[in-house]
Short mmCIF file of C-alpha atoms in Angstrom, two decimals:
data_model
loop_
_atom_site.label_atom_id
_atom_site.label_comp_id
_atom_site.label_asym_id
_atom_site.label_seq_id
_atom_site.Cartn_x
_atom_site.Cartn_y
_atom_site.Cartn_z
CA MET B 125 -68.03 8.99 14.07
CA PRO B 126 -67.15 7.95 10.95
CA GLN B 127 -63.65 5.41 10.71
CA PRO B 128 -60.95 6.13 7.96
CA VAL B 129 -60.65 2.96 5.19
CA PRO B 130 -57.78 1.24 5.79
CA ARG B 131 -55.15 1.17 3.12
CA ARG B 132 -52.98 -1.55 2.78
CA PRO B 133 -49.00 -1.18 1.92
CA VAL B 134 -47.55 -0.19 -1.59
CA SER B 135 -44.79 -1.59 -3.12
CA LEU B 136 -43.10 -0.86 -6.75
CA SER B 137 -44.42 -3.29 -8.12
CA ASP B 138 -48.29 -2.42 -7.75
CA ARG B 139 -47.10 0.60 -10.12
CA PRO B 140 -48.56 0.26 -13.47
CA GLN B 141 -46.13 -0.38 -16.12
CA PRO B 142 -45.51 1.53 -18.85
CA SER B 143 -44.61 0.81 -22.58
CA THR B 144 -41.38 0.62 -23.31
CA THR B 145 -42.45 0.58 -27.20
CA THR B 146 -43.34 4.18 -27.63
CA SER B 147 -43.25 5.86 -31.32
CA VAL B 148 -41.96 9.33 -31.96
CA PRO B 149 -45.31 11.81 -32.55
CA HIS B 150 -43.51 14.17 -35.37
CA GLY B 151 -41.14 11.60 -37.75
CA GLY B 152 -37.64 12.39 -38.39
CA ALA B 153 -34.59 12.68 -35.55
CA ILE B 154 -35.33 11.91 -31.96
CA ARG B 155 -34.82 14.91 -29.73
CA ALA B 156 -32.47 13.21 -27.03
CA LEU B 157 -32.40 15.47 -23.90
CA LEU B 158 -28.70 14.10 -21.94
CA VAL B 159 -28.58 15.31 -18.65
CA LEU B 160 -25.05 15.60 -16.44
CA GLY B 161 -23.66 17.64 -13.69
CA THR B 162 -20.77 16.01 -12.55
CA ARG B 163 -16.91 14.68 -14.32
CA PRO B 164 -18.16 10.96 -13.79
CA GLU B 165 -21.43 11.51 -15.68
CA ALA B 166 -19.48 12.89 -18.58
CA ILE B 167 -17.09 9.97 -18.52
CA LYS B 168 -20.08 7.46 -18.61
CA LEU B 169 -22.63 9.44 -20.55
CA ALA B 170 -19.90 10.64 -23.17
CA PRO B 171 -19.89 7.37 -24.90
CA VAL B 172 -23.99 7.44 -25.31
CA VAL B 173 -23.73 11.06 -26.78
CA ARG B 174 -20.90 10.13 -29.64
CA GLU B 175 -23.01 6.50 -30.50
CA MET B 176 -26.21 9.42 -30.90
CA ALA B 177 -24.75 11.37 -33.24
CA ALA B 178 -23.17 8.79 -35.62
CA SER B 179 -26.75 7.73 -36.40
CA ALA B 180 -28.97 9.92 -38.21
CA ARG B 181 -31.89 8.88 -36.42
CA PHE B 182 -30.57 11.43 -32.96
CA GLN B 183 -30.70 14.05 -31.90
CA PRO B 184 -28.52 14.08 -28.95
CA LEU B 185 -28.96 17.61 -26.84
CA VAL B 186 -26.45 18.31 -23.81
CA VAL B 187 -27.33 20.28 -20.38
CA THR B 188 -25.68 20.70 -17.80
CA THR B 189 -26.18 21.68 -14.00
CA GLY B 190 -22.65 22.69 -12.90
CA GLN B 191 -22.57 20.40 -10.00
CA HIS B 192 -18.71 19.25 -11.01
CA ARG B 193 -17.86 23.15 -13.06
CA GLU B 194 -14.53 23.46 -13.22
CA MET B 195 -13.61 19.36 -14.02
CA LEU B 196 -16.91 19.28 -16.12
CA GLN B 197 -15.76 21.66 -18.82
CA GLN B 198 -12.41 20.13 -19.02
CA MET B 199 -14.04 17.08 -19.67
CA LEU B 200 -16.61 17.92 -22.04
CA GLY B 201 -14.16 19.93 -24.01
CA MET B 202 -11.19 16.65 -23.87
CA LEU B 203 -14.25 13.71 -25.42
CA GLY B 204 -15.18 16.56 -27.75
CA VAL B 205 -18.77 16.38 -26.18
CA GLY B 206 -21.02 19.82 -27.29
CA VAL B 207 -23.23 21.51 -24.95
CA ARG B 208 -26.60 22.82 -25.63
CA THR B 209 -27.49 24.63 -22.32
CA ASP B 210 -25.20 25.14 -19.46
CA LEU B 211 -27.30 26.24 -16.14
CA ALA B 212 -24.72 26.85 -13.49
CA VAL B 213 -26.90 26.56 -9.93
CA MET B 214 -23.94 25.88 -8.09
CA ARG B 215 -23.92 28.29 -5.17
CA GLU B 216 -21.48 28.18 -2.98
CA ARG B 217 -21.54 25.93 0.38
CA GLN B 218 -24.97 25.72 -0.51
CA LEU B 219 -26.82 22.59 0.35
CA LEU B 220 -28.99 19.64 -0.72
CA SER B 221 -32.31 20.72 -0.65
CA GLU B 222 -31.40 24.09 -2.14
CA LEU B 223 -29.23 22.70 -5.23
CA THR B 224 -32.35 20.06 -5.72
CA ALA B 225 -34.24 22.75 -5.87
CA ARG B 226 -32.57 24.89 -8.46
CA LEU B 227 -31.99 22.21 -10.81
CA VAL B 228 -35.18 20.23 -11.22
CA ASP B 229 -37.09 24.40 -11.31
CA GLY B 230 -33.89 24.71 -14.19
CA LEU B 231 -34.25 21.35 -16.13
CA GLY B 232 -38.27 21.76 -15.72
CA SER B 233 -37.03 24.61 -18.17
CA VAL B 234 -35.28 23.27 -20.57
CA ILE B 235 -37.40 20.47 -21.06
CA ARG B 236 -40.24 22.55 -21.62
CA ALA B 237 -37.98 24.64 -24.37
CA GLU B 238 -36.54 21.94 -25.70
CA ARG B 239 -39.63 19.47 -25.88
CA PRO B 240 -37.82 16.07 -26.60
CA ASP B 241 -38.94 12.97 -26.65
CA LEU B 242 -36.64 11.31 -24.08
CA VAL B 243 -34.10 12.30 -20.93
CA VAL B 244 -30.98 10.96 -20.26
CA VAL B 245 -29.77 10.00 -16.98
CA GLN B 246 -26.81 8.58 -15.53
CA GLY B 247 -26.01 6.91 -12.09
CA ASP B 248 -26.79 8.36 -8.68
CA THR B 249 -25.70 12.36 -8.60
CA THR B 250 -28.31 14.88 -7.22
CA THR B 251 -28.53 16.30 -11.15
CA ALA B 252 -29.47 12.26 -12.50
CA LEU B 253 -32.45 12.68 -9.99
CA CYS B 254 -33.47 16.27 -10.56
CA GLY B 255 -33.02 15.47 -14.25
CA ALA B 256 -35.38 12.10 -13.32
CA LEU B 257 -38.16 14.25 -11.51
CA ALA B 258 -38.32 17.01 -14.37
CA ALA B 259 -38.61 15.14 -17.20
CA PHE B 260 -41.82 13.15 -15.26
CA TYR B 261 -42.81 16.61 -14.45
CA GLU B 262 -42.74 17.53 -17.70
CA ARG B 263 -44.04 14.16 -19.24
CA VAL B 264 -40.92 12.87 -20.87
CA PRO B 265 -40.22 9.24 -20.53
CA VAL B 266 -37.26 8.98 -18.75
CA ALA B 267 -34.05 6.72 -19.46
CA HIS B 268 -31.99 5.55 -16.91
CA VAL B 269 -28.31 4.50 -17.97
CA GLU B 270 -26.30 2.39 -14.60
CA ALA B 271 -29.22 1.81 -13.57
CA GLY B 272 -30.19 -0.89 -10.49
CA LEU B 273 -26.98 -0.28 -8.40
CA ARG B 274 -27.64 -0.52 -4.82
CA THR B 275 -25.55 -1.25 -1.27
CA GLY B 276 -29.41 -1.72 0.23
CA VAL B 277 -28.17 0.36 2.91
CA PRO B 278 -29.74 4.08 2.89
CA ASP B 279 -27.46 6.61 3.58
CA ASN B 280 -24.43 4.69 2.28
CA PRO B 281 -22.57 5.91 -0.07
CA PHE B 282 -24.50 9.76 0.62
CA PRO B 283 -26.56 10.75 -1.01
CA GLU B 284 -26.59 8.57 -3.97
CA GLU B 285 -28.38 4.92 -2.46
CA LEU B 286 -31.45 7.25 -2.56
CA ASN B 287 -30.95 9.14 -5.83
CA ARG B 288 -30.87 5.75 -7.88
CA ARG B 289 -33.44 4.09 -5.78
CA LEU B 290 -35.84 7.63 -6.48
CA ILE B 291 -34.58 7.32 -10.05
CA GLY B 292 -35.97 3.85 -10.32
CA PRO B 293 -39.75 4.35 -9.87
CA VAL B 294 -39.91 6.87 -13.00
CA ALA B 295 -37.83 5.64 -15.10
CA ARG B 296 -39.15 4.22 -18.58
CA TRP B 297 -35.77 2.14 -19.32
CA HIS B 298 -33.48 0.45 -17.42
CA PHE B 299 -30.06 0.06 -18.48
CA ALA B 300 -28.64 -1.87 -16.24
CA PRO B 301 -24.90 -2.54 -16.34
CA THR B 302 -25.13 -6.15 -14.39
CA PRO B 303 -27.38 -9.86 -14.31
CA ARG B 304 -26.70 -8.47 -10.94
CA ALA B 305 -28.30 -4.71 -11.28
CA ALA B 306 -30.98 -5.86 -13.06
CA ALA B 307 -32.29 -8.19 -10.78
CA HIS B 308 -32.39 -5.44 -8.22
CA LEU B 309 -34.45 -3.87 -10.27
CA ARG B 310 -36.19 -7.12 -10.86
CA ALA B 311 -37.09 -7.71 -7.41
CA GLU B 312 -37.97 -3.65 -7.16
CA GLY B 313 -41.44 -4.80 -9.50
CA VAL B 314 -39.94 -3.08 -12.88
CA ALA B 315 -41.32 -4.96 -15.73
CA GLY B 316 -38.87 -7.29 -17.39
CA GLU B 317 -38.88 -5.31 -21.04
CA GLN B 318 -38.07 -2.19 -19.47
CA VAL B 319 -34.58 -3.75 -18.62
CA LEU B 320 -31.60 -4.48 -20.64
CA ILE B 321 -28.02 -5.82 -19.36
CA THR B 322 -25.40 -3.38 -21.23
CA GLY B 323 -22.83 -3.73 -19.95
CA ASN B 324 -21.53 -0.32 -18.00
CA THR B 325 -20.51 3.01 -20.61
CA VAL B 326 -17.07 3.39 -18.61
CA VAL B 327 -15.71 0.70 -20.08
CA ASP B 328 -16.54 2.34 -23.44
CA ASN B 329 -15.30 5.36 -22.28
CA LEU B 330 -11.77 4.00 -21.31
CA LEU B 331 -11.12 2.18 -23.93
CA TRP B 332 -11.60 4.42 -26.44
CA VAL B 333 -9.63 7.12 -24.46
CA LEU B 334 -6.55 4.31 -24.18
CA ALA B 335 -7.11 3.95 -28.26
CA GLU B 336 -6.94 7.13 -28.82
CA GLY B 337 -3.06 7.53 -27.31
CA THR B 338 -3.42 11.11 -26.17
CA GLY B 339 -3.69 10.80 -22.25
CA LYS B 340 -0.19 10.97 -20.53
CA ASP B 341 1.47 9.34 -18.14
CA ALA B 342 3.69 11.96 -16.66
CA PHE B 343 4.40 9.74 -13.19
CA ARG B 344 7.08 6.89 -14.37
CA THR B 345 9.38 5.66 -11.86
CA ASP B 346 11.32 2.50 -11.20
CA ARG B 347 9.43 1.84 -8.37
CA ARG B 348 6.09 0.45 -8.05
CA ARG B 349 3.40 2.88 -8.12
CA VAL B 350 0.08 3.00 -5.98
CA LEU B 351 -2.83 5.70 -7.43
CA VAL B 352 -5.37 6.28 -4.72
CA THR B 353 -7.98 8.28 -4.95
CA LEU B 354 -10.03 10.02 -2.02
CA HIS B 355 -13.79 11.78 -2.05
CA ARG B 356 -16.42 10.27 -0.62
CA ARG B 357 -18.38 12.12 2.24
CA GLU B 358 -19.33 9.27 4.55
CA ASN B 359 -14.86 9.03 4.40
CA GLN B 360 -14.31 12.39 5.42
CA GLY B 361 -12.79 14.28 8.71
CA GLU B 362 -11.48 12.31 10.81
CA ARG B 363 -11.81 8.65 9.57
CA MET B 364 -9.86 10.19 5.93
CA ARG B 365 -7.65 11.60 8.44
CA SER B 366 -6.48 8.58 9.41
CA MET B 367 -6.61 6.96 5.81
CA GLY B 368 -3.99 10.09 5.10
CA ALA B 369 -1.28 8.38 8.03
CA ALA B 370 -1.90 4.95 6.57
CA LEU B 371 -1.09 6.28 3.00
CA ARG B 372 2.31 7.72 4.94
CA ARG B 373 4.00 4.18 6.31
CA LEU B 374 2.58 2.69 3.20
CA ALA B 375 4.88 5.35 0.84
CA ASP B 376 7.89 5.26 3.84
CA ARG B 377 8.45 1.92 2.47
CA GLY B 378 10.64 3.25 0.05
CA ASP B 379 10.43 0.78 -2.76
CA VAL B 380 6.25 2.25 -3.35
CA GLU B 381 5.11 6.00 -5.14
CA ILE B 382 1.93 7.07 -4.03
CA VAL B 383 0.09 8.95 -6.44
CA LEU B 384 -2.77 11.27 -5.36
CA PRO B 385 -4.49 12.96 -8.05
CA LEU B 386 -6.56 14.97 -4.88
CA HIS B 387 -9.69 16.10 -4.88
CA ARG B 388 -10.85 19.97 -5.03
CA SER B 389 -13.10 19.49 -2.30
CA PRO B 390 -11.63 21.57 0.78
CA ALA B 391 -12.12 18.93 3.21
CA VAL B 392 -10.33 16.11 1.55
CA ARG B 393 -7.50 18.80 1.30
CA ASP B 394 -7.96 19.20 4.77
CA ALA B 395 -8.20 15.93 6.17
CA LEU B 396 -5.27 14.53 3.64
CA LEU B 397 -2.26 17.31 2.59
CA PRO B 398 -0.97 17.22 6.52
CA GLU B 399 -0.03 13.78 6.51
CA LEU B 400 1.59 13.68 2.79
CA ALA B 401 1.96 17.22 1.35
CA ASP B 402 5.73 17.25 2.14
CA CYS B 403 5.92 12.75 2.11
CA PRO B 404 8.98 11.75 -0.14
CA GLY B 405 7.13 8.62 -1.07
CA ALA B 406 3.77 10.93 -1.71
CA THR B 407 3.34 12.68 -5.05
CA VAL B 408 0.13 14.85 -4.72
CA VAL B 409 -1.20 16.84 -7.89
CA ASP B 410 -4.18 17.83 -8.65
CA PRO B 411 -7.63 16.06 -10.34
CA LEU B 412 -5.92 14.74 -13.63
CA GLY B 413 -7.59 15.58 -16.54
CA TYR B 414 -9.28 12.30 -17.84
CA LEU B 415 -7.05 11.45 -20.71
CA ASP B 416 -3.92 11.82 -18.17
CA PHE B 417 -6.18 9.79 -15.55
CA ALA B 418 -6.47 6.83 -17.53
CA ALA B 419 -3.07 6.85 -18.93
CA THR B 420 -1.87 7.31 -15.41
CA LEU B 421 -4.27 4.40 -14.29
CA ALA B 422 -2.06 1.92 -16.72
CA GLY B 423 0.73 2.43 -15.57
CA CYS B 424 0.26 2.04 -11.83
CA ASP B 425 0.78 -1.20 -10.48
CA LEU B 426 -2.45 -1.00 -7.36
CA VAL B 427 -5.07 0.95 -6.61
CA LEU B 428 -6.73 2.48 -3.55
CA THR B 429 -10.32 4.01 -4.11
CA ASP B 430 -13.87 4.83 -2.48
CA SER B 431 -14.67 5.80 -6.09
CA GLY B 432 -17.17 4.12 -7.72
CA GLY B 433 -16.05 4.91 -11.10
CA VAL B 434 -12.83 3.93 -10.72
CA GLN B 435 -13.86 -0.22 -9.41
CA GLU B 436 -14.98 -0.69 -12.58
CA GLU B 437 -11.65 1.11 -15.22
CA ALA B 438 -9.20 -0.45 -12.71
CA PRO B 439 -10.57 -4.27 -13.60
CA SER B 440 -10.43 -3.21 -16.99
CA LEU B 441 -7.18 -2.46 -17.05
CA GLY B 442 -5.84 -5.82 -15.35
CA LYS B 443 -5.11 -3.46 -11.82
CA PRO B 444 -5.75 -4.82 -8.37
CA VAL B 445 -8.50 -2.47 -6.08
CA LEU B 446 -8.26 -1.56 -2.76
CA VAL B 447 -11.99 -0.21 -1.63
CA LEU B 448 -11.48 1.99 0.71
CA ARG B 449 -15.37 1.48 1.92
CA THR B 450 -17.51 -0.19 4.66
CA THR B 451 -19.94 -1.00 1.66
CA THR B 452 -19.81 -0.98 -2.19
CA GLU B 453 -22.86 -1.01 -4.96
CA ARG B 454 -20.38 -2.68 -7.42
CA PRO B 455 -19.63 -6.24 -5.31
CA GLU B 456 -19.33 -8.14 -8.94
CA ALA B 457 -15.40 -6.85 -8.96
CA VAL B 458 -15.42 -8.24 -4.68
CA GLU B 459 -16.94 -11.50 -5.67
CA ALA B 460 -14.75 -11.98 -9.12
CA GLY B 461 -11.60 -11.37 -7.14
CA ALA B 462 -10.54 -7.98 -9.34
CA ALA B 463 -11.40 -6.18 -6.26
CA ARG B 464 -10.99 -6.24 -1.86
CA LEU B 465 -13.35 -4.09 0.10
CA VAL B 466 -11.07 -3.45 2.59
CA GLY B 467 -13.20 -1.01 4.81
CA THR B 468 -11.68 2.03 6.33
CA ASP B 469 -9.50 0.55 9.46
CA PRO B 470 -5.54 2.50 8.85
CA GLY B 471 -3.94 -0.74 10.12
CA THR B 472 -6.00 -3.36 7.24
CA ILE B 473 -5.39 -0.66 4.79
CA LEU B 474 -1.83 -1.02 4.64
CA ALA B 475 -2.03 -4.40 5.38
CA GLU B 476 -3.83 -5.03 2.63
CA ALA B 477 -1.76 -3.02 0.21
CA VAL B 478 1.45 -5.04 1.86
CA ARG B 479 -0.27 -8.07 1.21
CA LEU B 480 -0.53 -7.68 -2.89
CA LEU B 481 2.62 -5.65 -3.27
CA ASP B 482 5.02 -8.29 -1.26
CA ASP B 483 3.11 -11.43 -2.39
CA GLN B 484 3.32 -12.17 -6.62
CA ASP B 485 0.70 -15.09 -6.29
CA ALA B 486 -2.31 -12.62 -4.47
CA TYR B 487 -1.41 -9.63 -6.88
CA ARG B 488 -1.15 -12.40 -10.16
CA ARG B 489 -4.61 -14.05 -8.61
CA MET B 490 -6.57 -10.49 -8.95
CA ALA B 491 -5.02 -9.40 -12.17
CA ARG B 492 -6.00 -11.92 -14.04
CA VAL B 493 -8.98 -11.67 -13.70
CA ALA B 494 -12.07 -11.08 -16.39
CA ASN B 495 -13.43 -7.61 -15.61
CA PRO B 496 -17.24 -7.86 -15.42
CA PHE B 497 -18.38 -5.56 -15.53
CA GLY B 498 -18.53 -4.72 -19.63
CA ASP B 499 -17.51 -5.36 -23.21
CA GLY B 500 -17.23 -1.58 -25.27
CA HIS B 501 -20.04 -2.14 -26.05
CA ALA B 502 -23.12 -0.59 -23.61
CA ALA B 503 -23.50 2.47 -25.40
CA GLY B 504 -24.73 0.60 -28.79
CA ARG B 505 -27.09 -1.17 -27.17
CA ILE B 506 -28.41 1.75 -25.23
CA VAL B 507 -28.52 3.40 -28.37
CA ALA B 508 -30.18 0.14 -30.53
CA ARG B 509 -32.60 -0.46 -28.26
CA LEU B 510 -34.10 3.96 -27.81
CA ALA B 511 -33.85 3.38 -31.28
CA ALA B 512 -36.08 0.12 -32.01
CA ASP B 513 -38.57 1.52 -29.07
CA LEU B 514 -38.82 4.74 -30.26
CA SER B 515 -39.10 4.55 -34.16
CA GLY B 516 -41.43 1.85 -34.10
CA PRO B 517 -45.19 1.90 -34.10
CA GLY B 518 -46.33 1.28 -30.57
CA THR B 519 -48.31 2.54 -27.77
CA PRO B 520 -47.43 6.22 -27.59
CA ALA B 521 -47.28 6.84 -24.29
CA GLY B 522 -45.02 9.62 -22.25
CA ILE B 523 -44.00 11.52 -24.36
CA HIS B 524 -47.00 13.64 -24.84
CA GLY B 525 -49.37 10.80 -23.55
CA SER B 526 -50.24 8.97 -20.66
CA GLY B 527 -46.42 9.56 -19.07
CA VAL B 528 -45.48 7.18 -16.02
CA SER B 529 -48.81 6.98 -13.43
CA ALA B 530 -48.18 8.64 -10.22
CA ASP B 531 -51.43 6.77 -8.98
CA LEU B 532 -49.17 3.45 -7.03
CA SER B 533 -52.71 2.30 -5.30
CA GLY B 534 -53.50 0.63 -8.17
CA PRO B 535 -54.00 -3.58 -8.22
CA ALA B 536 -50.50 -5.80 -7.71
CA GLY B 537 -49.69 -7.89 -9.93
CA ARG B 538 -48.80 -7.65 -13.93
CA GLY B 539 -48.80 -4.54 -15.27
CA ALA B 540 -49.66 -3.46 -18.42
CA ALA B 541 -46.25 -3.73 -19.82
CA ASP B 542 -45.64 -7.24 -18.46
CA PRO B 543 -47.96 -9.72 -20.09
CA ALA B 544 -46.31 -12.04 -19.51
CA GLY B 545 -44.75 -12.00 -16.23
CA HIS B 546 -41.28 -12.19 -17.73
CA GLY B 547 -38.48 -11.10 -15.67
CA ALA B 548 -35.60 -9.39 -16.89
CA PHE B 549 -33.39 -10.38 -19.48
CA VAL B 550 -30.71 -11.69 -17.60
CA PRO B 551 -28.06 -13.82 -19.22
CA GLY B 552 -29.09 -17.43 -17.72
CA PRO B 553 -26.64 -20.71 -16.97
CA GLY B 554 -26.91 -21.65 -20.43
CA ALA B 555 -26.99 -18.80 -22.51
CA ALA B 556 -24.77 -18.01 -24.97
CA PRO B 557 -23.50 -14.51 -25.49
CA GLY B 558 -26.19 -11.87 -26.68
CA ASP B 559 -28.87 -14.29 -25.98
CA GLY B 560 -31.83 -12.47 -23.17
CA ARG B 561 -33.28 -14.82 -21.05
CA PRO B 562 -35.66 -13.61 -18.25
CA LEU B 563 -34.81 -14.15 -15.02
CA ASP B 564 -37.37 -16.47 -14.53
CA ASP B 565 -36.93 -19.56 -16.79
CA SER B 566 -39.89 -20.63 -16.62
CA ALA B 567 -41.90 -18.09 -17.64
CA ALA B 568 -40.31 -17.04 -21.09
CA THR B 569 -39.25 -16.52 -24.14
CA PRO B 570 -35.31 -14.86 -25.08
CA ALA B 571 -35.60 -10.40 -25.57
CA PRO B 572 -35.24 -9.90 -28.84
CA VAL B 573 -31.73 -8.68 -30.69
CA ARG B 574 -31.88 -5.96 -32.68
CA ASP B 575 -28.58 -5.90 -34.19
CA GLU B 576 -24.65 -7.07 -33.09
CA ARG B 577 -25.17 -4.52 -30.11
CA SER B 578 -28.11 -5.07 -28.50
CA GLY B 579 -28.27 -7.61 -26.97
CA PRO B 580 -27.59 -7.88 -23.06
CA TYR B 581 -24.34 -7.73 -21.52
CA ASP B 582 -22.94 -11.25 -20.90
CA PRO B 583 -20.16 -11.01 -18.23
CA ARG B 584 -19.13 -14.26 -19.01
CA PRO B 585 -15.35 -15.15 -20.00
#
């Protein structure tokens, strides 16, 4: 009887690496389809949309899926982002598998109708994953904004950790917010020329919103203010009820005002409202519009959150952060000293909050840390890189050509897009701002800097 031919394990580094240099065959403006479905995606892609809209080289086309429908529409209006197509795929109590099927089908139809030159997705939502998959199936290259974040635990956060890992193999461009994120991508086999360290676009948007000055901080008080945001699936249930009890005890000090913009999820409301709805030291409100949230964040003293985006925004304004999670894909703030990962135990949460409120030296040490997440020019770097790669002469692969190969059984080693074996462009120990040095300094030359915003972000103060 014939024996099956043994096959060796396949790793991400085995896949042929697509070229990032791709000409737009029809000439004219580059048609970029930006896919978003949640409030955080709107916040983080708005700077990219604005940057593209200001350039004659791009035609940005925004498609929304409506994952966070009410909050999303409010957000897009505030940020001046026009929507080309709204899929409206959400159904009451639908399963993630059902949502995924609807999204891939709906986004595939939009891509076929619009025929974009690239698809841009952000972060780790189900919308982002399905946007990347639909683009791959239609042989359209994918740009992944906020690429390379990892906790190392596939189901924490759920489903975001697996979502972002699955986007990686089909993305053509990986816009990493930090050197650590870029290093994760390189370790997974992504060619260096496909990665650009940009900083995080959330900083761009936060600074833009505060400069506009139209948000309102309606919670001014003589007491110190603690801004709290909670919503993650892994924290819901009894764990979140215990957190609510800890917040109640903190508010009962009498010198603290808890400000809690309450997520619309019934699971979140059922867990937190019994403890805080009638608490004199807590102000529980419906979700704030982003302009008002930014103003409230700027006016608070301390932040307690399980949100990823807030972990990035608060250090930009010098606000100490206690992260109410057991893992974080944004360890840069923890390592820099701007945030502390305190877990979900109510006693620990209360003790850490009290320590920062009572120990001014500890508070100042956290408040004065340089922001590790960006300088406000991430979107400019992203758009400059895409313009350079898509406007110039190059290998026409992926727009109407070969795309990303689905055959992972080829020879290991250097991919076609990585002939020199260069690593991801990460600022090295001696690098000046804008100097893109590969992860493997023995292999290499700096990345070309195309304009003052296109070089890699250097997070060092």
